[in-house]
mmCIF file of N, CA and C in Angstrom:
data_model
loop_
_atom_site.group_PDB
_atom_site.id
_atom_site.type_symbol
_atom_site.label_atom_id
_atom_site.label_comp_id
_atom_site.label_asym_id
_atom_site.label_seq_id
_atom_site.Cartn_x
_atom_site.Cartn_y
_atom_site.Cartn_z
ATOM 1 N N MET M 1 -0.101 -44.832 -9.900
ATOM 2 C CA MET M 1 0.782 -44.750 -9.275
ATOM 3 C C MET M 1 1.799 -43.473 -9.060
ATOM 4 N N ASP M 2 2.426 -43.981 -7.853
ATOM 5 C CA ASP M 2 3.220 -42.264 -7.120
ATOM 6 C C ASP M 2 4.719 -42.324 -8.171
ATOM 7 N N VAL M 3 4.622 -40.944 -8.500
ATOM 8 C CA VAL M 3 6.594 -41.135 -9.654
ATOM 9 C C VAL M 3 7.283 -39.774 -8.312
ATOM 10 N N SER M 4 6.747 -39.911 -6.911
ATOM 11 C CA SER M 4 6.996 -38.775 -6.471
ATOM 12 C C SER M 4 8.691 -39.335 -6.612
ATOM 13 N N THR M 5 9.362 -38.348 -5.881
ATOM 14 C CA THR M 5 10.951 -38.545 -5.243
ATOM 15 C C THR M 5 10.468 -37.865 -3.984
ATOM 16 N N PRO M 6 11.646 -38.628 -3.132
ATOM 17 C CA PRO M 6 12.006 -38.075 -1.749
ATOM 18 C C PRO M 6 12.514 -36.391 -1.342
ATOM 19 N N GLY M 7 13.019 -36.206 -2.632
ATOM 20 C CA GLY M 7 12.875 -34.488 -2.965
ATOM 21 C C GLY M 7 11.556 -33.865 -3.294
ATOM 22 N N ASP M 8 11.203 -34.225 -3.209
ATOM 23 C CA ASP M 8 9.409 -33.656 -3.572
ATOM 24 C C ASP M 8 8.484 -33.022 -2.626
ATOM 25 N N ASP M 9 8.273 -34.751 -0.959
ATOM 26 C CA ASP M 9 8.162 -33.982 0.106
ATOM 27 C C ASP M 9 8.814 -32.611 1.003
ATOM 28 N N GLY M 10 9.922 -32.671 0.557
ATOM 29 C CA GLY M 10 10.426 -31.043 1.326
ATOM 30 C C GLY M 10 9.974 -30.418 0.413
ATOM 31 N N ARG M 11 10.250 -30.476 -0.992
ATOM 32 C CA ARG M 11 10.306 -28.808 -1.473
ATOM 33 C C ARG M 11 8.177 -28.336 -1.187
ATOM 34 N N ARG M 12 7.601 -29.891 -1.192
ATOM 35 C CA ARG M 12 5.845 -29.021 -0.820
ATOM 36 C C ARG M 12 6.159 -28.783 0.529
ATOM 37 N N HIS M 13 6.721 -28.705 1.493
ATOM 38 C CA HIS M 13 6.625 -28.943 2.495
ATOM 39 C C HIS M 13 7.401 -27.100 2.496
ATOM 40 N N LEU M 14 7.987 -27.294 2.081
ATOM 41 C CA LEU M 14 8.674 -26.200 1.400
ATOM 42 C C LEU M 14 7.409 -24.824 0.988
ATOM 43 N N ALA M 15 7.117 -25.540 -0.443
ATOM 44 C CA ALA M 15 5.869 -24.191 -1.103
ATOM 45 C C ALA M 15 4.650 -24.128 0.266
ATOM 46 N N GLU M 16 4.247 -24.982 1.233
ATOM 47 C CA GLU M 16 3.561 -24.846 2.306
ATOM 48 C C GLU M 16 3.798 -23.654 2.906
ATOM 49 N N THR M 17 5.319 -23.784 3.200
ATOM 50 C CA THR M 17 5.684 -22.715 4.080
ATOM 51 C C THR M 17 5.472 -21.810 4.122
ATOM 52 N N VAL M 18 5.726 -21.370 2.802
ATOM 53 C CA VAL M 18 5.830 -20.148 1.957
ATOM 54 C C VAL M 18 3.982 -19.335 2.163
ATOM 55 N N MET M 19 3.551 -20.426 1.546
ATOM 56 C CA MET M 19 2.180 -20.057 1.813
ATOM 57 C C MET M 19 1.586 -19.717 3.359
ATOM 58 N N LYS M 20 2.088 -20.113 4.178
ATOM 59 C CA LYS M 20 1.836 -19.997 5.186
ATOM 60 C C LYS M 20 2.178 -17.691 6.013
ATOM 61 N N GLU M 21 3.027 -18.652 5.443
ATOM 62 C CA GLU M 21 3.975 -17.451 6.336
ATOM 63 C C GLU M 21 3.272 -15.932 5.757
ATOM 64 N N LEU M 22 2.855 -16.117 3.925
ATOM 65 C CA LEU M 22 2.350 -15.228 3.109
ATOM 66 C C LEU M 22 0.911 -14.854 3.730
ATOM 67 N N ARG M 23 0.440 -15.895 4.463
ATOM 68 C CA ARG M 23 -1.315 -16.106 4.543
ATOM 69 C C ARG M 23 -1.211 -14.641 5.865
ATOM 70 N N ALA M 24 -0.066 -15.128 6.572
ATOM 71 C CA ALA M 24 0.166 -14.478 8.537
ATOM 72 C C ALA M 24 0.437 -13.183 8.266
ATOM 73 N N LEU M 25 1.785 -13.416 6.614
ATOM 74 C CA LEU M 25 2.004 -11.598 6.301
ATOM 75 C C LEU M 25 0.129 -11.009 6.860
ATOM 76 N N SER M 26 -0.258 -11.286 5.023
ATOM 77 C CA SER M 26 -1.172 -10.763 5.095
ATOM 78 C C SER M 26 -2.709 -10.026 6.878
ATOM 79 N N THR M 27 -2.595 -11.280 7.200
ATOM 80 C CA THR M 27 -3.312 -10.404 8.144
ATOM 81 C C THR M 27 -1.959 -9.744 9.153
ATOM 82 N N ALA M 28 -0.986 -9.867 9.521
ATOM 83 C CA ALA M 28 -0.476 -8.565 10.451
ATOM 84 C C ALA M 28 -0.331 -7.622 9.335
ATOM 85 N N GLN M 29 -0.380 -7.600 8.036
ATOM 86 C CA GLN M 29 -0.770 -6.177 6.819
ATOM 87 C C GLN M 29 -2.345 -5.455 7.476
ATOM 88 N N ASP M 30 -3.434 -6.283 7.073
ATOM 89 C CA ASP M 30 -4.437 -6.238 7.153
ATOM 90 C C ASP M 30 -5.011 -5.478 9.344
ATOM 91 N N ARG M 31 -3.714 -5.863 10.152
ATOM 92 C CA ARG M 31 -4.103 -4.770 11.141
ATOM 93 C C ARG M 31 -3.129 -3.774 11.937
ATOM 94 N N LEU M 32 -2.552 -4.043 10.810
ATOM 95 C CA LEU M 32 -1.228 -2.145 10.853
ATOM 96 C C LEU M 32 -2.217 -1.911 9.850
ATOM 97 N N ASP M 33 -3.225 -2.241 8.755
ATOM 98 C CA ASP M 33 -4.293 -0.702 8.031
ATOM 99 C C ASP M 33 -5.137 -0.607 9.291
ATOM 100 N N GLN M 34 -5.432 -1.728 9.905
ATOM 101 C CA GLN M 34 -6.615 -1.245 10.447
ATOM 102 C C GLN M 34 -6.338 -0.635 11.845
ATOM 103 N N TYR M 35 -4.943 -0.647 12.032
ATOM 104 C CA TYR M 35 -4.583 0.780 13.157
ATOM 105 C C TYR M 35 -4.249 2.043 12.059
ATOM 106 N N ALA M 36 -3.843 2.229 11.527
ATOM 107 C CA ALA M 36 -3.708 3.012 10.324
ATOM 108 C C ALA M 36 -5.446 3.856 10.022
ATOM 109 N N MET M 37 -5.476 3.421 9.622
ATOM 110 C CA MET M 37 -7.198 3.807 9.186
ATOM 111 C C MET M 37 -7.668 4.394 11.030
ATOM 112 N N HIS M 38 -7.683 3.756 11.510
ATOM 113 C CA HIS M 38 -8.210 4.443 13.025
ATOM 114 C C HIS M 38 -7.515 5.516 13.556
ATOM 115 N N ARG M 39 -6.236 5.851 13.155
ATOM 116 C CA ARG M 39 -5.164 6.840 13.410
ATOM 117 C C ARG M 39 -5.880 8.048 12.270
ATOM 118 N N PHE M 40 -5.852 7.585 11.699
ATOM 119 C CA PHE M 40 -6.046 8.939 10.038
ATOM 120 C C PHE M 40 -7.212 9.025 10.656
ATOM 121 N N GLY M 41 -8.572 8.167 11.075
ATOM 122 C CA GLY M 41 -10.046 8.817 11.182
ATOM 123 C C GLY M 41 -10.544 8.161 9.787
ATOM 124 N N ILE M 42 -9.928 7.795 8.711
ATOM 125 C CA ILE M 42 -10.605 7.203 7.569
ATOM 126 C C ILE M 42 -10.684 5.867 7.650
ATOM 127 N N ASN M 43 -11.837 5.046 6.188
ATOM 128 C CA ASN M 43 -11.995 3.996 5.934
ATOM 129 C C ASN M 43 -10.863 3.114 4.871
ATOM 130 N N ARG M 44 -11.195 2.175 5.261
ATOM 131 C CA ARG M 44 -10.502 1.198 3.838
ATOM 132 C C ARG M 44 -10.463 1.647 2.624
ATOM 133 N N THR M 45 -10.924 2.262 2.065
ATOM 134 C CA THR M 45 -11.237 2.595 0.304
ATOM 135 C C THR M 45 -10.040 3.817 0.371
ATOM 136 N N ASP M 46 -10.552 4.438 1.385
ATOM 137 C CA ASP M 46 -9.463 5.846 1.959
ATOM 138 C C ASP M 46 -8.530 6.237 2.044
ATOM 139 N N LEU M 47 -8.154 4.969 2.692
ATOM 140 C CA LEU M 47 -6.576 5.140 3.319
ATOM 141 C C LEU M 47 -6.109 4.032 2.260
ATOM 142 N N ARG M 48 -6.698 3.430 1.122
ATOM 143 C CA ARG M 48 -5.658 2.895 -0.049
ATOM 144 C C ARG M 48 -5.599 3.587 -1.138
ATOM 145 N N ALA M 49 -6.440 4.269 -1.374
ATOM 146 C CA ALA M 49 -6.081 5.550 -1.854
ATOM 147 C C ALA M 49 -5.230 6.913 -1.606
ATOM 148 N N LEU M 50 -4.954 6.946 0.279
ATOM 149 C CA LEU M 50 -3.466 8.530 -0.024
ATOM 150 C C LEU M 50 -2.847 6.905 -0.294
ATOM 151 N N ASP M 51 -2.838 5.599 0.234
ATOM 152 C CA ASP M 51 -1.100 4.839 0.042
ATOM 153 C C ASP M 51 -0.754 4.826 -1.614
ATOM 154 N N LEU M 52 -1.977 4.858 -2.266
ATOM 155 C CA LEU M 52 -2.217 4.849 -3.674
ATOM 156 C C LEU M 52 -1.340 6.815 -3.759
ATOM 157 N N ILE M 53 -1.896 7.622 -2.914
ATOM 158 C CA ILE M 53 -1.522 8.922 -4.155
ATOM 159 C C ILE M 53 0.191 9.375 -3.168
ATOM 160 N N GLY M 54 0.504 8.333 -2.066
ATOM 161 C CA GLY M 54 1.557 8.688 -1.375
ATOM 162 C C GLY M 54 2.684 8.600 -2.668
ATOM 163 N N GLN M 55 2.502 6.462 -2.836
ATOM 164 C CA GLN M 55 3.559 6.238 -3.469
ATOM 165 C C GLN M 55 3.520 6.685 -4.948
ATOM 166 N N ALA M 56 2.697 7.320 -5.924
ATOM 167 C CA ALA M 56 2.487 8.230 -6.865
ATOM 168 C C ALA M 56 4.280 9.199 -6.820
ATOM 169 N N GLY M 57 3.223 9.817 -5.687
ATOM 170 C CA GLY M 57 4.466 11.314 -5.387
ATOM 171 C C GLY M 57 2.527 12.019 -5.588
ATOM 172 N N VAL M 58 3.327 12.222 -7.096
ATOM 173 C CA VAL M 58 1.310 12.658 -7.489
ATOM 174 C C VAL M 58 1.037 11.842 -8.458
ATOM 175 N N ILE M 59 -0.550 12.019 -8.826
ATOM 176 C CA ILE M 59 -1.346 11.802 -9.253
ATOM 177 C C ILE M 59 -2.445 11.818 -10.195
ATOM 178 N N SER M 60 -3.145 12.034 -11.199
ATOM 179 C CA SER M 60 -4.248 12.044 -11.778
ATOM 180 C C SER M 60 -5.544 11.005 -11.201
ATOM 181 N N PRO M 61 -6.537 11.956 -10.695
ATOM 182 C CA PRO M 61 -7.438 10.676 -10.715
ATOM 183 C C PRO M 61 -7.791 9.896 -11.378
ATOM 184 N N THR M 62 -8.119 10.067 -12.502
ATOM 185 C CA THR M 62 -8.105 8.433 -12.630
ATOM 186 C C THR M 62 -7.060 7.922 -13.024
ATOM 187 N N ALA M 63 -5.753 8.186 -12.882
ATOM 188 C CA ALA M 63 -4.526 6.351 -12.937
ATOM 189 C C ALA M 63 -5.344 6.447 -11.668
ATOM 190 N N LEU M 64 -5.243 7.353 -10.296
ATOM 191 C CA LEU M 64 -5.969 6.962 -8.809
ATOM 192 C C LEU M 64 -7.662 6.000 -8.993
ATOM 193 N N ALA M 65 -8.071 6.413 -9.995
ATOM 194 C CA ALA M 65 -9.373 5.555 -9.742
ATOM 195 C C ALA M 65 -9.198 4.360 -10.673
ATOM 196 N N VAL M 66 -8.255 4.280 -11.482
ATOM 197 C CA VAL M 66 -7.871 3.058 -11.873
ATOM 198 C C VAL M 66 -7.299 1.601 -11.029
ATOM 199 N N GLY M 67 -6.022 2.572 -9.976
ATOM 200 C CA GLY M 67 -5.663 1.704 -8.675
ATOM 201 C C GLY M 67 -6.382 1.039 -8.672
ATOM 202 N N LEU M 68 -7.842 2.084 -7.909
ATOM 203 C CA LEU M 68 -8.649 1.261 -6.470
ATOM 204 C C LEU M 68 -9.625 0.487 -6.848
ATOM 205 N N GLY M 69 -9.730 0.486 -9.013
ATOM 206 C CA GLY M 69 -10.172 -0.283 -9.490
ATOM 207 C C GLY M 69 -11.914 0.164 -8.696
ATOM 208 N N MET M 70 -11.842 1.942 -9.129
ATOM 209 C CA MET M 70 -13.056 2.310 -9.013
ATOM 210 C C MET M 70 -13.764 3.464 -10.339
ATOM 211 N N SER M 71 -15.068 3.532 -9.971
ATOM 212 C CA SER M 71 -14.949 4.866 -11.231
ATOM 213 C C SER M 71 -14.708 6.221 -10.759
ATOM 214 N N THR M 72 -14.298 6.877 -11.332
ATOM 215 C CA THR M 72 -13.945 7.820 -11.376
ATOM 216 C C THR M 72 -14.824 8.936 -10.663
ATOM 217 N N GLY M 73 -16.377 8.802 -10.391
ATOM 218 C CA GLY M 73 -16.912 9.739 -10.270
ATOM 219 C C GLY M 73 -17.269 8.771 -8.532
ATOM 220 N N ALA M 74 -16.364 7.116 -8.698
ATOM 221 C CA ALA M 74 -16.483 7.310 -7.370
ATOM 222 C C ALA M 74 -15.152 8.031 -6.591
ATOM 223 N N THR M 75 -14.488 7.637 -7.314
ATOM 224 C CA THR M 75 -12.812 8.315 -6.836
ATOM 225 C C THR M 75 -13.328 9.736 -6.278
ATOM 226 N N SER M 76 -13.908 10.743 -6.566
ATOM 227 C CA SER M 76 -13.646 11.325 -6.789
ATOM 228 C C SER M 76 -14.534 12.022 -5.385
ATOM 229 N N THR M 77 -15.604 10.960 -4.826
ATOM 230 C CA THR M 77 -16.220 10.523 -3.342
ATOM 231 C C THR M 77 -14.908 10.963 -2.533
ATOM 232 N N VAL M 78 -14.284 9.674 -2.835
ATOM 233 C CA VAL M 78 -12.985 9.397 -1.842
ATOM 234 C C VAL M 78 -12.156 11.142 -1.812
ATOM 235 N N LEU M 79 -11.737 11.384 -2.680
ATOM 236 C CA LEU M 79 -11.195 12.342 -2.789
ATOM 237 C C LEU M 79 -11.542 13.633 -2.350
ATOM 238 N N ASP M 80 -12.558 13.898 -2.310
ATOM 239 C CA ASP M 80 -13.617 14.509 -1.967
ATOM 240 C C ASP M 80 -13.304 14.695 0.327
ATOM 241 N N ARG M 81 -13.530 13.240 0.406
ATOM 242 C CA ARG M 81 -13.316 13.007 2.008
ATOM 243 C C ARG M 81 -11.886 12.978 2.320
ATOM 244 N N LEU M 82 -10.339 13.109 1.488
ATOM 245 C CA LEU M 82 -9.963 12.513 1.793
ATOM 246 C C LEU M 82 -9.670 14.622 2.265
ATOM 247 N N GLU M 83 -9.488 15.222 1.516
ATOM 248 C CA GLU M 83 -9.778 16.395 1.517
ATOM 249 C C GLU M 83 -10.019 17.602 2.165
ATOM 250 N N ALA M 84 -11.482 17.339 2.974
ATOM 251 C CA ALA M 84 -11.860 17.669 4.063
ATOM 252 C C ALA M 84 -11.837 17.273 5.237
ATOM 253 N N ALA M 85 -10.876 16.378 5.065
ATOM 254 C CA ALA M 85 -9.663 15.376 6.045
ATOM 255 C C ALA M 85 -8.924 15.749 6.391
ATOM 256 N N GLY M 86 -8.073 16.495 5.061
ATOM 257 C CA GLY M 86 -6.952 17.845 5.489
ATOM 258 C C GLY M 86 -5.728 16.558 5.060
ATOM 259 N N TYR M 87 -6.200 15.375 4.183
ATOM 260 C CA TYR M 87 -5.300 14.428 3.783
ATOM 261 C C TYR M 87 -4.677 14.486 2.350
ATOM 262 N N ALA M 88 -5.245 15.343 1.723
ATOM 263 C CA ALA M 88 -5.307 15.378 0.332
ATOM 264 C C ALA M 88 -6.059 15.918 -0.564
ATOM 265 N N ARG M 89 -4.770 17.005 -1.697
ATOM 266 C CA ARG M 89 -5.399 18.102 -2.375
ATOM 267 C C ARG M 89 -5.346 18.265 -4.042
ATOM 268 N N ARG M 90 -6.673 18.314 -4.085
ATOM 269 C CA ARG M 90 -6.442 18.886 -5.857
ATOM 270 C C ARG M 90 -5.586 20.043 -6.335
ATOM 271 N N GLU M 91 -5.257 19.779 -7.289
ATOM 272 C CA GLU M 91 -4.718 21.013 -7.702
ATOM 273 C C GLU M 91 -4.358 20.721 -9.398
ATOM 274 N N PRO M 92 -4.307 22.143 -10.147
ATOM 275 C CA PRO M 92 -4.443 21.820 -11.361
ATOM 276 C C PRO M 92 -3.342 21.778 -12.169
ATOM 277 N N ASP M 93 -2.832 21.306 -13.169
ATOM 278 C CA ASP M 93 -1.345 20.376 -13.689
ATOM 279 C C ASP M 93 -1.195 21.676 -14.366
ATOM 280 N N SER M 94 -0.316 22.218 -14.156
ATOM 281 C CA SER M 94 0.620 23.054 -14.597
ATOM 282 C C SER M 94 1.056 23.354 -16.423
ATOM 283 N N ASP M 95 1.383 21.421 -16.372
ATOM 284 C CA ASP M 95 1.492 21.268 -18.072
ATOM 285 C C ASP M 95 0.183 21.154 -18.676
ATOM 286 N N HIS M 96 -0.697 21.150 -18.110
ATOM 287 C CA HIS M 96 -2.636 20.781 -19.017
ATOM 288 C C HIS M 96 -3.582 21.230 -18.192
ATOM 289 N N ARG M 97 -3.900 22.674 -18.302
ATOM 290 C CA ARG M 97 -4.832 23.419 -17.791
ATOM 291 C C ARG M 97 -6.116 22.757 -17.417
ATOM 292 N N ARG M 98 -6.725 22.176 -18.464
ATOM 293 C CA ARG M 98 -8.144 20.866 -18.259
ATOM 294 C C ARG M 98 -7.437 20.010 -17.094
ATOM 295 N N ARG M 99 -6.201 19.850 -16.695
ATOM 296 C CA ARG M 99 -6.111 18.256 -16.052
ATOM 297 C C ARG M 99 -6.306 18.521 -14.329
ATOM 298 N N THR M 100 -6.084 17.755 -13.778
ATOM 299 C CA THR M 100 -6.013 17.644 -12.187
ATOM 300 C C THR M 100 -5.190 17.338 -11.408
ATOM 301 N N LEU M 101 -4.420 17.418 -10.453
ATOM 302 C CA LEU M 101 -3.605 15.838 -9.903
ATOM 303 C C LEU M 101 -3.771 16.038 -8.430
ATOM 304 N N VAL M 102 -3.371 15.111 -7.869
ATOM 305 C CA VAL M 102 -3.302 14.831 -6.564
ATOM 306 C C VAL M 102 -2.082 14.641 -6.149
ATOM 307 N N ARG M 103 -2.306 14.971 -4.618
ATOM 308 C CA ARG M 103 -0.851 14.479 -3.953
ATOM 309 C C ARG M 103 -1.800 14.623 -2.465
ATOM 310 N N GLN M 104 -0.980 14.124 -1.543
ATOM 311 C CA GLN M 104 -0.477 14.052 -0.015
ATOM 312 C C GLN M 104 -0.418 15.475 0.342
ATOM 313 N N THR M 105 -1.321 16.138 1.831
ATOM 314 C CA THR M 105 -0.980 17.128 2.599
ATOM 315 C C THR M 105 0.420 16.996 3.454
ATOM 316 N N PRO M 106 1.543 17.690 3.945
ATOM 317 C CA PRO M 106 2.215 17.001 4.970
ATOM 318 C C PRO M 106 1.826 16.799 6.387
ATOM 319 N N ARG M 107 0.469 17.538 6.414
ATOM 320 C CA ARG M 107 -0.077 16.507 7.258
ATOM 321 C C ARG M 107 -0.167 14.816 6.942
ATOM 322 N N ALA M 108 -0.588 14.641 6.203
ATOM 323 C CA ALA M 108 -0.934 12.607 5.471
ATOM 324 C C ALA M 108 0.577 12.359 5.995
ATOM 325 N N GLU M 109 1.421 13.145 4.864
ATOM 326 C CA GLU M 109 2.725 12.650 5.076
ATOM 327 C C GLU M 109 3.477 12.076 6.629
ATOM 328 N N GLU M 110 3.352 13.429 6.948
ATOM 329 C CA GLU M 110 3.793 13.288 8.565
ATOM 330 C C GLU M 110 2.838 11.916 10.263
ATOM 331 N N LEU M 111 1.957 11.271 9.359
ATOM 332 C CA LEU M 111 0.892 10.990 10.181
ATOM 333 C C LEU M 111 1.365 9.096 9.642
ATOM 334 N N GLY M 112 1.237 9.255 8.387
ATOM 335 C CA GLY M 112 1.621 8.052 7.578
ATOM 336 C C GLY M 112 3.393 7.832 7.904
ATOM 337 N N GLU M 113 4.364 8.571 8.051
ATOM 338 C CA GLU M 113 5.449 8.178 8.532
ATOM 339 C C GLU M 113 5.636 8.136 10.114
ATOM 340 N N THR M 114 5.168 8.121 11.190
ATOM 341 C CA THR M 114 4.487 7.838 12.069
ATOM 342 C C THR M 114 4.019 6.792 12.339
ATOM 343 N N ILE M 115 3.007 6.107 11.425
ATOM 344 C CA ILE M 115 2.790 4.892 11.931
ATOM 345 C C ILE M 115 3.325 3.689 10.770
ATOM 346 N N PHE M 116 3.978 4.325 9.647
ATOM 347 C CA PHE M 116 4.557 2.713 9.336
ATOM 348 C C PHE M 116 6.492 3.124 8.881
ATOM 349 N N ALA M 117 6.306 3.912 9.203
ATOM 350 C CA ALA M 117 8.504 4.123 9.320
ATOM 351 C C ALA M 117 8.801 3.681 10.148
ATOM 352 N N PRO M 118 8.261 2.197 11.358
ATOM 353 C CA PRO M 118 9.481 1.384 11.561
ATOM 354 C C PRO M 118 9.352 0.758 11.146
ATOM 355 N N VAL M 119 7.921 0.462 10.451
ATOM 356 C CA VAL M 119 8.253 -0.946 9.922
ATOM 357 C C VAL M 119 8.587 -0.874 8.685
ATOM 358 N N ILE M 120 8.744 0.221 7.730
ATOM 359 C CA ILE M 120 9.705 0.281 6.952
ATOM 360 C C ILE M 120 11.143 0.335 7.592
ATOM 361 N N ARG M 121 11.196 0.689 8.382
ATOM 362 C CA ARG M 121 13.321 0.550 9.027
ATOM 363 C C ARG M 121 12.846 -0.725 9.357
ATOM 364 N N GLY M 122 12.262 -1.767 9.824
ATOM 365 C CA GLY M 122 12.542 -2.746 10.245
ATOM 366 C C GLY M 122 12.522 -3.919 9.384
ATOM 367 N N THR M 123 11.380 -3.624 7.818
ATOM 368 C CA THR M 123 11.616 -4.243 7.220
ATOM 369 C C THR M 123 13.769 -4.024 6.280
ATOM 370 N N LEU M 124 13.916 -2.862 6.099
ATOM 371 C CA LEU M 124 14.947 -2.499 5.279
ATOM 372 C C LEU M 124 16.318 -3.456 6.267
ATOM 373 N N SER M 125 16.043 -3.544 7.590
ATOM 374 C CA SER M 125 16.825 -3.900 8.429
ATOM 375 C C SER M 125 17.264 -5.456 8.017
ATOM 376 N N GLU M 126 15.871 -6.184 8.154
ATOM 377 C CA GLU M 126 15.610 -7.430 8.636
ATOM 378 C C GLU M 126 16.411 -8.007 6.332
ATOM 379 N N ALA M 127 16.184 -7.395 5.595
ATOM 380 C CA ALA M 127 16.595 -7.151 4.042
ATOM 381 C C ALA M 127 18.416 -6.954 3.858
ATOM 382 N N ALA M 128 18.449 -5.986 4.697
ATOM 383 C CA ALA M 128 20.125 -5.646 4.630
ATOM 384 C C ALA M 128 20.801 -7.199 4.717
ATOM 385 N N ALA M 129 20.202 -7.886 5.896
ATOM 386 C CA ALA M 129 20.443 -9.027 6.345
ATOM 387 C C ALA M 129 20.800 -10.509 5.667
ATOM 388 N N TYR M 130 19.273 -10.347 3.968
ATOM 389 C CA TYR M 130 20.165 -10.906 3.214
ATOM 390 C C TYR M 130 20.905 -10.963 2.404
ATOM 391 N N PRO M 131 21.756 -12.031 1.486
ATOM 392 C CA PRO M 131 22.417 -11.920 -0.147
ATOM 393 C C PRO M 131 21.742 -10.997 -1.201
ATOM 394 N N ASP M 132 22.183 -10.988 -2.001
ATOM 395 C CA ASP M 132 21.644 -10.510 -3.317
ATOM 396 C C ASP M 132 20.805 -11.312 -3.808
ATOM 397 N N ALA M 133 21.577 -12.579 -4.477
ATOM 398 C CA ALA M 133 20.783 -13.298 -4.778
ATOM 399 C C ALA M 133 19.049 -13.904 -3.872
ATOM 400 N N ALA M 134 19.014 -13.639 -2.292
ATOM 401 C CA ALA M 134 17.912 -13.913 -1.643
ATOM 402 C C ALA M 134 17.200 -13.184 -2.158
ATOM 403 N N LEU M 135 17.006 -11.598 -2.439
ATOM 404 C CA LEU M 135 16.323 -10.840 -2.190
ATOM 405 C C LEU M 135 15.899 -10.933 -3.867
ATOM 406 N N ASP M 136 16.916 -11.144 -5.073
ATOM 407 C CA ASP M 136 15.965 -11.097 -5.857
ATOM 408 C C ASP M 136 15.195 -12.049 -6.010
ATOM 409 N N SER M 137 15.719 -12.779 -5.428
ATOM 410 C CA SER M 137 14.403 -13.653 -5.542
ATOM 411 C C SER M 137 13.092 -13.415 -4.885
ATOM 412 N N ILE M 138 13.233 -13.402 -3.518
ATOM 413 C CA ILE M 138 11.869 -13.041 -2.842
ATOM 414 C C ILE M 138 11.155 -11.929 -3.407
ATOM 415 N N THR M 139 11.970 -10.340 -4.684
ATOM 416 C CA THR M 139 11.031 -9.672 -5.409
ATOM 417 C C THR M 139 10.424 -10.441 -6.657
#
């Protein structure tokens, strides 16, 4: 016995539309990542690491490994590549002499700004048109 109501069909259609749009966003993000990898001259894992470093501002290699879902040894290899490319640097933690911190280099920040700033500006512009309640819901 079907106990659905006429409103259920509209709600289901809306939910399916949301799913389709999220998939389209994922595809667009993948294309942007491909472009960024090409511009940076690095692979997907290294780009993800660089993104996590940029989001954090400064991060420990262990926290980066957790964010990447990788071992600390594999993360060290990623950091070796990012340092060799001039996009990240490891430095001693001034508060803990045996600890290392990682941050992006100005070169990485500038290139990232060139690639991602138009997308960020567009997203902020679009978001500004929504009422607070809608933004809360999207969040």
